[in-house]
Amino acid sequence: MKNPLYSFAGILASAGLHLAARFSPKARLIIEGRKDTPLRLGRLDATRPVVWFHASSLGEFEQGRPLMEAVRRTHPEYQILLSFFSPSGYTVRQDYAGADVVVYLPSDRSSSVRRFLDLARPSKAIFIKYDFWPTMLYELRERGIPTYLISAIFRPDQLFFRPWGKWYLRLLTLFERLYVQDEDSRQLLQRHGITAVSVAGDTRFDRVIEIASAARAIPEAASLEGKVLVAGSTWPEDEAILLPYFNRLGSEYKLIIASHEIHEEHLQAIEAQLTRPSMRYSQLQAGATGDYDCLIIDCFGLLSSIYRYGRYAWVGGGFGKSVHNTLEAAVYGIPVFFGPEVHKHREVRELIQRGLGFVLHSEEDFAALLQRFDDEAACREVAQQLERFFAEQRGATEQLLSELF
């Protein structure tokens, strides 16, 4: 029997979103975007089966993308429906060629969920990493639609495992099977009575390996000579440590910085902190010339290719809520530095344990790391170990494809 808390939670979430829309442009985008969903779902061919992938945001999309593209390649009989909760995923990938239809996830109210499933008619549903919506999961179970969770990771501090979170834990029983990243997650779930669990690894490894193999050439980055640090997805908290110290480094050190936010105010703030010559990527594209020690990337879409030009990388976010994608940098065989907020990420903890990723708290830590990797032998050792690490971790996509299709 359906838990009444599920319906209440859906109503509460919907009301909260509409209230937030008065102040939040993102909330307004979700509400407006959902109005297009029925029209978009109408493009599905009623004579062909549909597999539905759901990603909360852009990061989860990238995590699930290898499996989506493998299904597209090996099982062309399926149409692929892709949904997002967050505008940061939908606005960037609403025209993703790997899916037949891309939509916003509906509100988790019974009427909205039923209408969505009536129009989508999925043969199976695949949720990427997380984003658990009670009414939707219950309705999928009621309709007999096999529903799976992939690339998930669980930690003891999550709501599922708190004394007051048992109703939330029950949501996990609505999945046909949970495919988790590691054995720790499987054992944690088992201790709490969730047994339909398999360890399949993390599809992000397959994705970053694929991205690295197809990395584009960036001549403007390649032209920087010396010891190049690539700083990706940085926030002001990262830059407050990074930029003053970079100013004091010798001329053999160069910097490429691609901050998490590239609006004009933030770009000017970066430039104001630099005392060494810098150039924006867009200026070079427009024909500007001159010597520069720092290249500021002021557009999206280049970072995963730019890491290849670094001797080392600084991945941002670790001084805020959580570090960003370290694998995008590490796949190129370079040591990766980041702030201390890493507990949510299994792969980051493993990089640290293996001596391939490095937490820093201050300029002094940063200075010590640069000095350590001035040694060519130390860099080669990291490169060799990272190659082995990625070889060990790849293959989650193949396993999921085999088991789910």
PDB file of C-alpha atoms in Angstrom, residues 272-382:
ATOM      1  CA  ALA A 272      41.670  42.282 -10.707  1.00  0.00           C
ATOM      2  CA  GLN A 273      43.461  39.712  -8.540  1.00  0.00           C
ATOM      3  CA  LEU A 274      46.115  38.970 -11.154  1.00  0.00           C
ATOM      4  CA  THR A 275      49.268  41.052 -11.308  1.00  0.00           C
ATOM      5  CA  ARG A 276      50.804  38.944 -14.056  1.00  0.00           C
ATOM      6  CA  PRO A 277      49.752  39.411 -17.715  1.00  0.00           C
ATOM      7  CA  SER A 278      46.577  37.574 -18.658  1.00  0.00           C
ATOM      8  CA  MET A 279      44.395  37.110 -21.703  1.00  0.00           C
ATOM      9  CA  ARG A 280      40.849  35.922 -22.160  1.00  0.00           C
ATOM     10  CA  TYR A 281      40.263  33.041 -24.549  1.00  0.00           C
ATOM     11  CA  SER A 282      37.631  35.082 -26.405  1.00  0.00           C
ATOM     12  CA  GLN A 283      40.145  37.885 -26.988  1.00  0.00           C
ATOM     13  CA  LEU A 284      42.551  35.467 -28.639  1.00  0.00           C
ATOM     14  CA  GLN A 285      39.728  34.082 -30.743  1.00  0.00           C
ATOM     15  CA  ALA A 286      38.991  37.634 -31.848  1.00  0.00           C
ATOM     16  CA  GLY A 287      42.594  38.088 -32.987  1.00  0.00           C
ATOM     17  CA  ALA A 288      44.225  39.735 -29.971  1.00  0.00           C
ATOM     18  CA  THR A 289      47.970  39.192 -29.577  1.00  0.00           C
ATOM     19  CA  GLY A 290      50.511  39.622 -26.803  1.00  0.00           C
ATOM     20  CA  ASP A 291      52.395  37.732 -24.166  1.00  0.00           C
ATOM     21  CA  TYR A 292      50.444  36.307 -21.270  1.00  0.00           C
ATOM     22  CA  ASP A 293      51.150  34.084 -18.281  1.00  0.00           C
ATOM     23  CA  CYS A 294      47.509  33.310 -17.531  1.00  0.00           C
ATOM     24  CA  LEU A 295      44.840  32.223 -19.991  1.00  0.00           C
ATOM     25  CA  ILE A 296      41.304  32.855 -18.734  1.00  0.00           C
ATOM     26  CA  ILE A 297      38.726  30.560 -20.308  1.00  0.00           C
ATOM     27  CA  ASP A 298      35.543  32.595 -20.664  1.00  0.00           C
ATOM     28  CA  CYS A 299      33.327  30.041 -22.386  1.00  0.00           C
ATOM     29  CA  PHE A 300      31.960  26.594 -21.591  1.00  0.00           C
ATOM     30  CA  GLY A 301      32.815  23.276 -23.194  1.00  0.00           C
ATOM     31  CA  LEU A 302      36.621  23.400 -23.287  1.00  0.00           C
ATOM     32  CA  LEU A 303      37.715  22.338 -19.815  1.00  0.00           C
ATOM     33  CA  SER A 304      37.746  18.576 -20.364  1.00  0.00           C
ATOM     34  CA  SER A 305      40.108  19.079 -23.310  1.00  0.00           C
ATOM     35  CA  ILE A 306      42.228  21.780 -21.675  1.00  0.00           C
ATOM     36  CA  TYR A 307      43.322  19.605 -18.750  1.00  0.00           C
ATOM     37  CA  ARG A 308      45.581  17.727 -21.157  1.00  0.00           C
ATOM     38  CA  TYR A 309      47.869  20.788 -21.335  1.00  0.00           C
ATOM     39  CA  GLY A 310      48.559  20.843 -17.612  1.00  0.00           C
ATOM     40  CA  ARG A 311      51.496  19.533 -15.639  1.00  0.00           C
ATOM     41  CA  TYR A 312      49.085  19.506 -12.712  1.00  0.00           C
ATOM     42  CA  ALA A 313      45.465  20.468 -12.097  1.00  0.00           C
ATOM     43  CA  TRP A 314      43.491  22.324  -9.428  1.00  0.00           C
ATOM     44  CA  VAL A 315      39.837  21.262  -9.362  1.00  0.00           C
ATOM     45  CA  GLY A 316      37.526  23.739  -7.652  1.00  0.00           C
ATOM     46  CA  GLY A 317      34.604  23.389  -5.274  1.00  0.00           C
ATOM     47  CA  GLY A 318      36.504  21.757  -2.426  1.00  0.00           C
ATOM     48  CA  PHE A 319      36.377  24.916  -0.322  1.00  0.00           C
ATOM     49  CA  GLY A 320      32.597  25.085  -0.709  1.00  0.00           C
ATOM     50  CA  LYS A 321      29.893  22.423  -0.871  1.00  0.00           C
ATOM     51  CA  SER A 322      31.902  19.765  -2.682  1.00  0.00           C
ATOM     52  CA  VAL A 323      34.757  19.328  -5.113  1.00  0.00           C
ATOM     53  CA  HIS A 324      33.874  19.147  -8.808  1.00  0.00           C
ATOM     54  CA  ASN A 325      34.843  16.484 -11.342  1.00  0.00           C
ATOM     55  CA  THR A 326      38.390  15.370 -10.542  1.00  0.00           C
ATOM     56  CA  LEU A 327      38.322  12.476 -13.017  1.00  0.00           C
ATOM     57  CA  GLU A 328      38.208  14.867 -15.985  1.00  0.00           C
ATOM     58  CA  ALA A 329      41.693  16.010 -15.008  1.00  0.00           C
ATOM     59  CA  ALA A 330      43.147  12.809 -13.578  1.00  0.00           C
ATOM     60  CA  VAL A 331      42.432  10.851 -16.770  1.00  0.00           C
ATOM     61  CA  TYR A 332      45.324  12.739 -18.393  1.00  0.00           C
ATOM     62  CA  GLY A 333      47.779  11.299 -15.877  1.00  0.00           C
ATOM     63  CA  ILE A 334      48.455  14.496 -13.933  1.00  0.00           C
ATOM     64  CA  PRO A 335      48.347  15.081 -10.156  1.00  0.00           C
ATOM     65  CA  VAL A 336      45.139  16.754  -9.033  1.00  0.00           C
ATOM     66  CA  PHE A 337      44.822  19.283  -6.173  1.00  0.00           C
ATOM     67  CA  PHE A 338      41.574  20.288  -4.446  1.00  0.00           C
ATOM     68  CA  GLY A 339      40.112  21.708  -1.265  1.00  0.00           C
ATOM     69  CA  PRO A 340      39.048  19.596   1.735  1.00  0.00           C
ATOM     70  CA  GLU A 341      35.348  19.056   0.992  1.00  0.00           C
ATOM     71  CA  VAL A 342      35.582  15.610  -0.631  1.00  0.00           C
ATOM     72  CA  HIS A 343      33.549  13.225   1.538  1.00  0.00           C
ATOM     73  CA  LYS A 344      30.735  12.814  -1.005  1.00  0.00           C
ATOM     74  CA  HIS A 345      33.003  11.362  -3.660  1.00  0.00           C
ATOM     75  CA  ARG A 346      34.318   7.815  -3.529  1.00  0.00           C
ATOM     76  CA  GLU A 347      36.665   8.335  -6.473  1.00  0.00           C
ATOM     77  CA  VAL A 348      38.269  11.367  -4.825  1.00  0.00           C
ATOM     78  CA  ARG A 349      38.852   9.485  -1.599  1.00  0.00           C
ATOM     79  CA  GLU A 350      40.469   6.697  -3.586  1.00  0.00           C
ATOM     80  CA  LEU A 351      42.713   9.135  -5.462  1.00  0.00           C
ATOM     81  CA  ILE A 352      43.833  10.485  -2.089  1.00  0.00           C
ATOM     82  CA  GLN A 353      44.456   7.008  -0.676  1.00  0.00           C
ATOM     83  CA  ARG A 354      46.564   6.087  -3.687  1.00  0.00           C
ATOM     84  CA  GLY A 355      48.606   9.281  -3.520  1.00  0.00           C
ATOM     85  CA  LEU A 356      47.233  10.550  -6.837  1.00  0.00           C
ATOM     86  CA  GLY A 357      44.967  13.333  -5.573  1.00  0.00           C
ATOM     87  CA  PHE A 358      45.961  15.906  -2.979  1.00  0.00           C
ATOM     88  CA  VAL A 359      43.982  17.951  -0.465  1.00  0.00           C
ATOM     89  CA  LEU A 360      45.208  21.467   0.213  1.00  0.00           C
ATOM     90  CA  HIS A 361      44.057  23.969   2.812  1.00  0.00           C
ATOM     91  CA  SER A 362      46.366  26.930   2.299  1.00  0.00           C
ATOM     92  CA  GLU A 363      49.021  28.605   0.178  1.00  0.00           C
ATOM     93  CA  GLU A 364      51.635  26.648   2.121  1.00  0.00           C
ATOM     94  CA  ASP A 365      50.068  23.352   1.043  1.00  0.00           C
ATOM     95  CA  PHE A 366      49.897  24.599  -2.537  1.00  0.00           C
ATOM     96  CA  ALA A 367      53.568  25.620  -2.474  1.00  0.00           C
ATOM     97  CA  ALA A 368      54.581  22.199  -1.148  1.00  0.00           C
ATOM     98  CA  LEU A 369      52.656  20.397  -3.875  1.00  0.00           C
ATOM     99  CA  LEU A 370      54.164  22.505  -6.653  1.00  0.00           C
ATOM    100  CA  GLN A 371      57.623  21.841  -5.252  1.00  0.00           C
ATOM    101  CA  ARG A 372      56.944  18.114  -5.025  1.00  0.00           C
ATOM    102  CA  PHE A 373      55.877  17.904  -8.647  1.00  0.00           C
ATOM    103  CA  ASP A 374      58.719  20.016  -9.948  1.00  0.00           C
ATOM    104  CA  ASP A 375      60.371  16.590  -9.973  1.00  0.00           C
ATOM    105  CA  GLU A 376      59.830  14.931 -13.366  1.00  0.00           C
ATOM    106  CA  ALA A 377      60.179  11.481 -11.802  1.00  0.00           C
ATOM    107  CA  ALA A 378      57.323  12.224  -9.363  1.00  0.00           C
ATOM    108  CA  CYS A 379      55.098  13.276 -12.269  1.00  0.00           C
ATOM    109  CA  ARG A 380      55.929  10.125 -14.236  1.00  0.00           C
ATOM    110  CA  GLU A 381      55.123   7.942 -11.233  1.00  0.00           C
ATOM    111  CA  VAL A 382      51.695   9.574 -10.855  1.00  0.00           C
TER     112      VAL A 382
END
